[in-house]
CSV table of C-alpha atoms and ligand atoms in Angstrom, one decimal:
chain,number,residue,atom,x,y,z
C,47,MET,CA,108.7,56.6,261.0
C,48,THR,CA,110.0,53.0,260.3
C,49,PRO,CA,109.9,51.0,263.9
C,50,VAL,CA,112.7,51.1,266.2
C,51,ALA,CA,114.1,47.5,265.8
C,52,PRO,CA,115.0,45.1,269.0
C,53,GLY,CA,118.6,45.7,269.5
C,54,SER,CA,118.7,49.3,269.1
C,55,VAL,CA,119.6,51.8,271.9
C,56,ILE,CA,117.2,53.6,273.6
C,57,GLY,CA,118.1,57.0,275.8
C,58,ILE,CA,116.5,58.2,278.7
C,59,LEU,CA,116.9,61.5,280.0
C,60,GLY,CA,117.0,61.4,283.9
C,61,GLY,CA,118.1,58.8,286.3
C,62,GLY,CA,114.9,58.5,288.6
C,63,GLN,CA,113.0,55.2,289.4
C,64,LEU,CA,110.4,55.9,286.4
C,65,GLY,CA,113.9,55.7,284.1
C,66,ARG,CA,114.5,52.6,286.0
C,67,MET,CA,111.1,50.6,285.5
C,68,LEU,CA,111.6,52.0,281.7
C,69,ALA,CA,115.0,50.6,281.4
C,70,ASN,CA,113.8,47.1,282.8
C,71,ALA,CA,110.6,47.0,280.3
C,72,ALA,CA,112.8,48.2,277.4
C,73,GLN,CA,115.7,45.6,278.1
C,74,ARG,CA,112.9,43.2,278.2
C,75,LEU,CA,112.0,43.9,274.7
C,76,GLY,CA,115.7,43.7,273.8
C,77,PHE,CA,116.7,46.8,273.4
C,78,ASP,CA,120.0,48.4,275.0
C,79,VAL,CA,119.5,51.7,277.3
C,80,ASP,CA,121.5,54.3,278.1
C,81,ILE,CA,120.7,56.9,280.9
C,82,TYR,CA,121.6,60.8,280.8
C,83,CYS,CA,121.7,62.6,284.2
C,84,PRO,CA,123.6,64.7,286.3
C,85,GLU,CA,123.8,62.6,289.1
C,86,ALA,CA,126.7,60.2,289.9
C,87,VAL,CA,124.6,57.8,291.5
C,88,ALA,CA,120.7,57.4,290.3
C,89,PRO,CA,118.3,54.5,290.3
C,90,ALA,CA,118.1,54.2,286.5
C,91,ALA,CA,122.0,54.8,286.0
C,92,ARG,CA,122.4,51.3,287.9
C,93,ALA,CA,120.2,49.5,285.6
C,94,CYS,CA,121.6,50.6,282.0
C,95,ARG,CA,124.2,49.8,279.6
C,96,ARG,CA,125.9,53.3,280.1
C,97,HIS,CA,125.2,56.0,282.3
C,98,TRP,CA,126.1,59.5,280.7
C,99,GLN,CA,126.7,62.2,283.5
C,100,GLY,CA,126.2,65.2,282.4
C,101,ALA,CA,124.3,68.7,283.0
C,102,TYR,CA,121.2,69.3,280.9
C,103,ASP,CA,122.9,72.4,279.3
C,104,ASP,CA,126.2,70.3,278.4
C,105,THR,CA,125.6,70.8,274.3
C,106,ALA,CA,128.5,68.8,273.7
C,107,LEU,CA,127.8,65.4,275.8
C,108,LEU,CA,124.2,65.8,274.9
C,109,THR,CA,124.9,65.6,271.2
C,110,GLU,CA,127.5,62.9,271.8
C,111,PHE,CA,124.4,60.9,273.6
C,112,ALA,CA,122.0,61.6,271.1
C,113,LYS,CA,124.2,60.2,268.2
C,114,ALA,CA,124.6,57.2,270.5
C,115,CYS,CA,121.1,56.4,270.7
C,116,ASP,CA,118.3,55.4,267.9
C,117,VAL,CA,115.4,57.4,270.0
C,118,VAL,CA,115.7,59.5,273.5
C,119,THR,CA,112.9,59.7,275.7
C,120,LEU,CA,112.5,61.3,279.2
C,121,GLU,CA,111.6,60.1,282.9
C,122,PHE,CA,111.3,63.9,284.1
C,123,GLU,CA,109.1,66.5,282.6
C,124,ASN,CA,111.4,69.6,284.1
C,125,ILE,CA,113.9,68.8,281.5
C,126,PRO,CA,115.1,72.0,280.1
C,127,VAL,CA,113.3,72.4,276.6
C,128,ALA,CA,116.5,73.6,275.3
C,129,ALA,CA,117.9,70.1,276.0
C,130,THR,CA,115.7,68.5,274.2
C,131,GLU,CA,116.1,71.0,271.0
C,132,ILE,CA,119.9,69.9,271.3
C,133,ILE,CA,119.0,66.2,270.7
C,134,GLU,CA,116.4,67.0,267.8
C,135,ALA,CA,119.3,68.9,266.4
C,136,THR,CA,121.3,65.4,266.0
C,137,GLY,CA,118.5,64.1,264.0
C,138,THR,CA,118.0,61.4,266.4
C,139,HIS,CA,113.8,61.6,267.4
C,140,LEU,CA,112.9,62.2,271.1
C,141,PHE,CA,109.4,61.6,272.4
C,142,PRO,CA,107.6,63.0,273.9
C,143,GLY,CA,108.1,66.3,272.1
C,144,ALA,CA,109.0,69.8,272.9
C,145,LYS,CA,105.3,70.8,273.1
C,146,SER,CA,104.1,68.3,275.9
C,147,LEU,CA,107.1,69.3,278.1
C,148,ALA,CA,106.7,73.3,277.5
C,149,VAL,CA,103.0,73.4,278.3
C,150,SER,CA,103.0,70.6,281.3
C,151,GLN,CA,106.5,72.7,282.9
C,152,ASP,CA,104.0,76.0,283.4
C,153,ARG,CA,100.9,75.5,285.4
C,154,ALA,CA,99.3,79.0,284.3
C,155,ASP,CA,100.1,77.9,280.3
C,156,GLU,CA,98.9,74.2,281.5
C,157,LYS,CA,95.3,75.5,282.5
C,158,ALA,CA,95.1,77.7,279.4
C,159,PHE,CA,95.9,74.9,277.3
C,160,LEU,CA,93.6,72.3,279.0
C,161,ASN,CA,90.4,74.9,278.9
C,162,GLY,CA,91.5,75.9,275.5
C,163,ILE,CA,90.6,72.1,274.3
C,164,GLY,CA,87.3,72.1,276.7
C,165,ILE,CA,88.7,70.4,279.9
C,166,ALA,CA,87.6,72.1,282.8
C,167,THR,CA,90.2,73.1,285.4
C,168,ALA,CA,89.4,74.8,288.9
C,169,ASP,CA,89.2,78.9,288.0
C,170,TYR,CA,92.7,80.7,288.4
C,171,ARG,CA,94.4,83.9,288.5
C,172,VAL,CA,98.1,84.3,287.7
C,173,ILE,CA,100.2,86.0,290.4
C,174,ASP,CA,103.1,87.8,289.3
C,175,SER,CA,103.4,90.0,292.9
C,176,ASP,CA,101.9,89.8,296.1
C,177,LEU,CA,99.7,92.6,295.2
C,178,ASP,CA,97.8,90.4,293.2
C,179,ILE,CA,96.8,87.9,295.7
C,180,ALA,CA,94.1,89.9,297.6
C,181,PRO,CA,91.8,90.9,294.7
C,182,ALA,CA,92.3,87.1,293.0
C,183,LEU,CA,91.5,85.8,296.3
C,184,LEU,CA,88.3,87.7,296.5
C,185,GLU,CA,87.3,86.6,293.0
C,186,LEU,CA,88.1,82.9,293.7
C,187,GLY,CA,85.4,83.1,296.6
C,188,GLY,CA,87.9,83.7,299.6
C,189,THR,CA,90.0,80.6,299.6
C,190,GLY,CA,92.6,79.5,297.0
C,191,LEU,CA,95.7,77.3,296.7
C,192,LEU,CA,99.0,79.4,296.0
C,193,LYS,CA,100.9,77.0,293.4
C,194,THR,CA,104.3,78.2,292.0
C,195,ARG,CA,103.9,78.3,288.0
C,196,ARG,CA,107.2,76.0,287.7
C,197,GLU,CA,109.0,73.3,289.0
C,198,GLY,CA,106.2,72.1,291.8
C,199,TYR,CA,105.8,68.4,292.6
C,200,ASP,CA,104.5,66.0,295.3
C,201,GLY,CA,102.8,69.1,297.2
C,202,LYS,CA,106.2,71.4,297.1
C,203,GLY,CA,105.8,75.2,296.1
C,204,GLN,CA,102.2,75.2,297.4
C,205,ALA,CA,100.6,77.2,300.3
C,206,TRP,CA,96.4,77.4,301.0
C,207,ILE,CA,95.2,81.1,301.5
C,208,ARG,CA,92.0,80.7,303.6
C,209,SER,CA,92.0,84.4,304.6
C,210,PRO,CA,93.7,87.8,303.5
C,211,HIS,CA,95.9,87.2,307.3
C,212,ASP,CA,97.4,84.1,305.2
C,213,ILE,CA,98.8,86.1,302.3
C,214,ALA,CA,102.1,87.0,303.5
C,215,THR,CA,103.2,83.7,304.8
C,216,ALA,CA,102.1,81.8,301.7
C,217,TRP,CA,103.8,84.4,299.4
C,218,ALA,CA,106.9,83.7,301.7
C,219,ASP,CA,106.6,79.6,301.2
C,220,VAL,CA,106.3,80.4,297.6
C,221,LEU,CA,109.7,82.2,297.8
C,222,GLY,CA,107.8,84.9,296.1
C,223,ALA,CA,107.8,82.7,292.4
C,224,PRO,CA,105.5,83.5,289.9
C,225,CYS,CA,102.4,81.8,290.9
C,226,VAL,CA,98.7,81.1,289.9
C,227,LEU,CA,96.3,81.3,292.4
C,228,GLU,CA,93.7,78.1,292.2
C,229,ALA,CA,90.1,77.7,293.7
C,230,GLY,CA,89.8,74.9,296.3
C,231,ILE,CA,87.9,72.0,295.0
C,232,ALA,CA,85.9,70.1,297.2
C,233,PHE,CA,86.4,67.0,295.3
C,234,GLU,CA,84.8,63.4,296.1
C,235,ARG,CA,87.9,61.6,295.1
C,236,GLU,CA,90.8,61.9,293.0
C,237,ILE,CA,91.7,59.8,289.8
C,238,SER,CA,94.3,59.8,287.0
C,239,VAL,CA,94.1,58.5,283.4
C,240,LEU,CA,97.1,56.8,282.0
C,241,VAL,CA,96.9,57.4,278.3
C,242,ALA,CA,99.4,56.4,275.4
C,243,ARG,CA,100.1,57.6,272.2
C,244,SER,CA,102.2,56.3,269.6
C,245,SER,CA,104.3,57.8,266.8
C,246,ARG,CA,101.8,56.2,264.6
C,247,GLY,CA,98.7,58.4,266.4
C,248,GLU,CA,97.3,55.2,268.1
C,249,THR,CA,96.0,55.7,271.5
C,250,ALA,CA,95.0,53.5,274.7
C,251,THR,CA,94.2,54.2,278.0
C,252,TRP,CA,93.7,52.0,281.1
C,253,ALA,CA,91.5,51.7,283.9
C,254,PRO,CA,91.7,54.9,285.8
C,255,PRO,CA,93.1,54.4,289.1
C,256,HIS,CA,91.4,56.1,292.7
C,257,ASN,CA,94.6,57.8,294.2
C,258,VAL,CA,94.9,58.7,297.5
C,259,HIS,CA,97.5,61.1,299.0
C,260,ARG,CA,99.1,61.9,302.1
C,261,ASP,CA,101.0,65.1,302.9
C,262,GLY,CA,100.7,65.9,299.3
C,263,ILE,CA,102.4,62.5,298.1
C,264,LEU,CA,100.5,59.6,296.5
C,265,ALA,CA,100.1,57.0,298.9
C,266,ILE,CA,97.8,54.4,297.2
C,267,SER,CA,96.8,54.0,293.7
C,268,SER,CA,93.5,51.2,293.4
C,269,VAL,CA,91.5,49.7,290.5
C,270,PRO,CA,88.4,49.7,290.0
C,271,SER,CA,88.2,53.2,291.0
C,272,GLY,CA,84.3,52.7,292.2
C,273,LEU,CA,82.9,55.5,289.7
C,274,PRO,CA,80.3,54.5,287.5
C,275,HIS,CA,81.3,53.6,284.2
C,276,ASP,CA,80.2,56.9,282.3
C,277,VAL,CA,82.2,58.9,284.4
C,278,GLU,CA,85.3,56.8,283.7
C,279,GLN,CA,84.7,56.9,279.9
C,280,ALA,CA,84.3,60.7,280.2
C,281,ALA,CA,87.8,60.9,282.0
C,282,ARG,CA,89.5,58.4,279.5
C,283,ALA,CA,88.3,60.4,276.5
C,284,GLN,CA,89.7,63.8,278.1
C,285,ALA,CA,93.1,61.9,278.4
C,286,ILE,CA,92.6,61.0,274.6
C,287,ARG,CA,91.6,64.6,273.4
C,288,LEU,CA,94.7,65.8,275.3
C,289,VAL,CA,97.4,63.6,273.8
C,290,ASP,CA,96.0,64.2,270.4
C,291,ALA,CA,95.7,68.0,271.1
C,292,LEU,CA,99.5,67.9,272.4
C,293,GLY,CA,100.6,65.6,269.3
C,294,HIS,CA,102.0,63.6,272.3
C,295,VAL,CA,104.1,60.4,272.1
C,296,GLY,CA,104.3,58.2,274.9
C,297,VAL,CA,102.6,57.6,278.0
C,298,LEU,CA,100.9,60.6,279.9
C,299,ALA,CA,99.0,60.8,283.1
C,300,LEU,CA,96.2,63.3,283.8
C,301,GLU,CA,95.2,64.0,287.2
C,302,LEU,CA,91.6,64.6,288.0
C,303,PHE,CA,89.5,65.8,290.5
C,304,VAL,CA,86.1,64.0,290.6
C,305,LEU,CA,83.1,66.3,292.1
C,306,PRO,CA,80.2,64.7,294.1
C,307,ASP,CA,78.0,65.2,291.1
C,308,GLY,CA,80.5,63.1,288.7
C,309,ARG,CA,82.0,66.2,287.0
C,310,LEU,CA,85.8,66.1,286.5
C,311,ILE,CA,87.9,69.1,287.0
C,312,ALA,CA,91.6,69.0,285.6
C,313,ASN,CA,94.4,69.4,287.9
C,314,GLU,CA,97.6,68.8,286.1
C,315,PHE,CA,99.1,66.3,283.5
C,316,ALA,CA,102.5,64.8,283.6
C,317,PRO,CA,104.1,64.1,280.1
C,318,ARG,CA,105.5,60.9,281.1
C,319,VAL,CA,105.0,57.2,283.0
C,320,HIS,CA,103.4,58.3,286.1
C,321,ASN,CA,103.2,56.8,290.1
C,322,SER,CA,99.5,56.2,289.8
C,323,GLY,CA,100.2,53.6,287.0
C,324,HIS,CA,102.7,51.4,288.8
C,325,TRP,CA,100.4,48.9,288.9
C,326,THR,CA,99.6,48.6,285.4
C,327,PRO,CA,102.3,45.8,284.7
C,328,GLU,CA,101.0,43.5,287.3
C,329,ALA,CA,97.4,44.0,286.9
C,330,CYS,CA,97.0,44.5,283.1
C,331,GLN,CA,97.8,42.7,279.7
C,332,THR,CA,100.5,45.5,279.2
C,333,GLY,CA,101.8,47.9,281.6
C,334,GLN,CA,102.9,51.4,281.3
C,335,PHE,CA,106.4,51.1,281.0
C,336,GLU,CA,106.4,48.8,278.1
C,337,GLN,CA,103.7,50.5,276.3
C,338,HIS,CA,105.9,54.0,276.9
C,339,ILE,CA,108.8,52.0,274.7
C,340,ARG,CA,106.4,50.8,272.3
C,341,ALA,CA,105.0,54.0,271.7
C,342,ILE,CA,108.1,56.1,271.3
C,343,CYS,CA,109.5,52.9,268.9
C,344,GLY,CA,106.3,53.2,266.5
C,345,TRP,CA,105.2,49.5,267.6
C,346,PRO,CA,101.9,48.9,267.8
C,347,LEU,CA,100.4,49.4,271.1
C,348,GLY,CA,99.7,46.5,273.6
C,349,ASP,CA,96.2,45.6,275.0
C,350,THR,CA,95.6,47.8,278.0
C,351,ARG,CA,92.9,45.4,279.4
C,352,ARG,CA,92.9,44.9,283.3
C,353,LEU,CA,93.1,41.3,284.5
C,354,PHE,CA,92.9,41.9,288.3
C,355,ASP,CA,91.6,44.5,290.8
C,356,ALA,CA,94.9,45.9,291.9
C,357,GLU,CA,96.1,48.3,294.8
C,358,MET,CA,99.4,49.9,294.7
C,359,VAL,CA,101.1,51.1,298.1
C,360,ASN,CA,104.3,53.7,297.8
C,361,LEU,CA,106.9,52.8,300.4
C,362,ILE,CA,108.1,56.2,301.4
C,363,GLY,CA,110.5,56.9,303.7
C,364,GLU,CA,111.4,54.5,306.4
C,365,ALA,CA,108.5,52.3,304.9
C,366,GLY,CA,111.1,51.8,302.2
C,367,LEU,CA,113.1,49.4,304.4
C,368,VAL,CA,111.7,46.5,303.7
C,369,ASP,CA,111.9,43.3,305.8
C,370,PRO,CA,112.0,40.5,303.4
C,371,ASP,CA,110.5,38.3,306.3
C,372,LYS,CA,107.5,40.5,306.8
C,373,LEU,CA,106.0,40.5,303.2
C,374,SER,CA,102.9,38.8,302.2
C,375,PRO,CA,103.5,35.8,299.6
C,376,GLY,CA,101.2,37.8,297.4
C,377,ASP,CA,103.0,41.2,297.4
C,378,VAL,CA,104.7,42.1,294.4
C,379,LEU,CA,107.5,44.1,295.5
C,380,THR,CA,109.6,46.9,293.5
C,381,LEU,CA,112.5,48.8,295.4
C,382,TYR,CA,114.4,51.3,293.5
C,383,GLY,CA,117.6,50.6,294.8
C,384,LYS,CA,117.8,53.8,296.6
C,385,HIS,CA,120.4,53.5,299.6
C,386,GLU,CA,119.2,56.0,301.8
C,387,ALA,CA,115.4,56.6,303.0
C,388,ARG,CA,114.9,60.3,303.6
C,389,PRO,CA,111.3,61.2,304.9
C,390,GLY,CA,109.2,61.8,301.8
C,391,ARG,CA,111.2,60.0,299.3
C,392,LYS,CA,109.9,57.3,297.2
C,393,MET,CA,111.7,54.2,298.0
C,394,GLY,CA,109.6,51.4,296.1
C,395,HIS,CA,106.2,50.3,296.2
C,396,ILE,CA,104.2,47.0,296.7
C,397,THR,CA,101.1,45.8,294.2
C,398,ARG,CA,98.7,43.7,295.2
C,399,ARG,CA,96.6,41.6,292.5
C,400,LEU,CA,93.1,41.5,294.4
C,401,ASN,CA,90.1,39.5,292.6
C,402,PRO,CA,90.7,38.2,288.9
C,403,ARG,CA,88.4,40.3,286.4
C,404,LYS,CA,85.9,37.6,285.1
C,405,ASP,CA,84.9,40.0,281.9
A,49,AMP,P1,99.6,68.9,292.6
A,49,AMP,O1,100.9,69.2,293.2
A,49,AMP,O2,99.0,70.1,292.1
A,49,AMP,O3,99.0,67.7,292.2
A,49,AMP,O4,98.5,69.1,293.9
A,49,AMP,C1,98.9,67.8,294.9
A,49,AMP,C2,97.3,67.7,295.9
A,49,AMP,O5,97.4,68.9,296.3
A,49,AMP,C3,96.4,67.3,294.8
A,49,AMP,O6,96.7,65.5,294.5
A,49,AMP,C4,95.3,67.5,295.7
A,49,AMP,O7,95.0,66.4,296.7
A,49,AMP,C5,95.6,68.6,296.4
A,49,AMP,N1,94.9,70.1,295.3
A,49,AMP,C6,96.0,70.7,294.3
A,49,AMP,N2,95.0,71.1,294.0
A,49,AMP,C7,94.1,71.7,294.8
A,49,AMP,C8,92.6,72.3,294.6
A,49,AMP,N3,92.6,73.4,293.7
A,49,AMP,N4,91.8,72.2,295.5
A,49,AMP,C9,91.7,71.1,296.3
A,49,AMP,N5,93.3,70.1,296.8
A,49,AMP,C10,93.8,70.4,295.7
């Protein structure tokens, strides 16, 4: 693929904060950005050249959008695969491809794919009806986490089952949708690996952050992770194996549980830039948003070297109503331009650069 030249138009499917930060990075590299999303008001739509407001099944509008763009990407993994096919039918490249999307949209397919390339996941059983749960629970050792196969995020669509008495409530919690039941993992910590793969097949990873969740939502990501070098290297190698196997183009985040003995268990992956990589623009030579744009445009990847120890704190709900007078001078603030601070809503984040790295 010939590199996409500065001045070209990058299209982004999805209008959230990830799209907004991708748009900012693309604009800095000299691109124009068009956003396609169903919402009338959206964080990314306020930071672009043109906002195409339409449904993901509007063939005519998606076709017109694709023709107006030189390359299209996405910021949200639940874009219907059919929408990506409409775009590709116009001859405009779309990255990442349908394979990354399709696999990540279904937790059962995702786990089977990971296991198939030698990446361990929690033991799991596919649940098609509530009658499947009791025998699966027994096989998994008596405790499990029921997760909907599709459309779950930030801990939504999930319910713990710690005894057969919990089955009915858990099944009601997931609204009787097709699920997987996963064995509970007694992890020591959670990390993620941000990895980029370019349309040239070049790959790069960043130092894996240690991630702390509250109420199923990412609260803090920090580097260094505190893990031994060999564990971090093993995690990075798994992420590279995954993007190569998917033929993925762009950034991807692989979320991993670390067991007390250092073994890694993959939880899930997101085929896009990710909240746990929000510290990279401030703390690394090249951040995840710029890297994604480089990857989909067929540019050489940037240097992912880390320049600082760093901590990224999510501003969720009311915490996102920032009083500028209360900021520390060293806080690097990013707000997503959302007008209303609902509970659990990601409003922005603060990155703190800590010690400069000496190596
Ligand atoms: P997910 O939506 O799959 O990313 O899960 C949200 C959070 O729930 C994870 O970041 C973990 O903190 C926790 N979690 C998910 N799956 C498991 C599991 N199998 N065992 C223990 N904790 C889990």
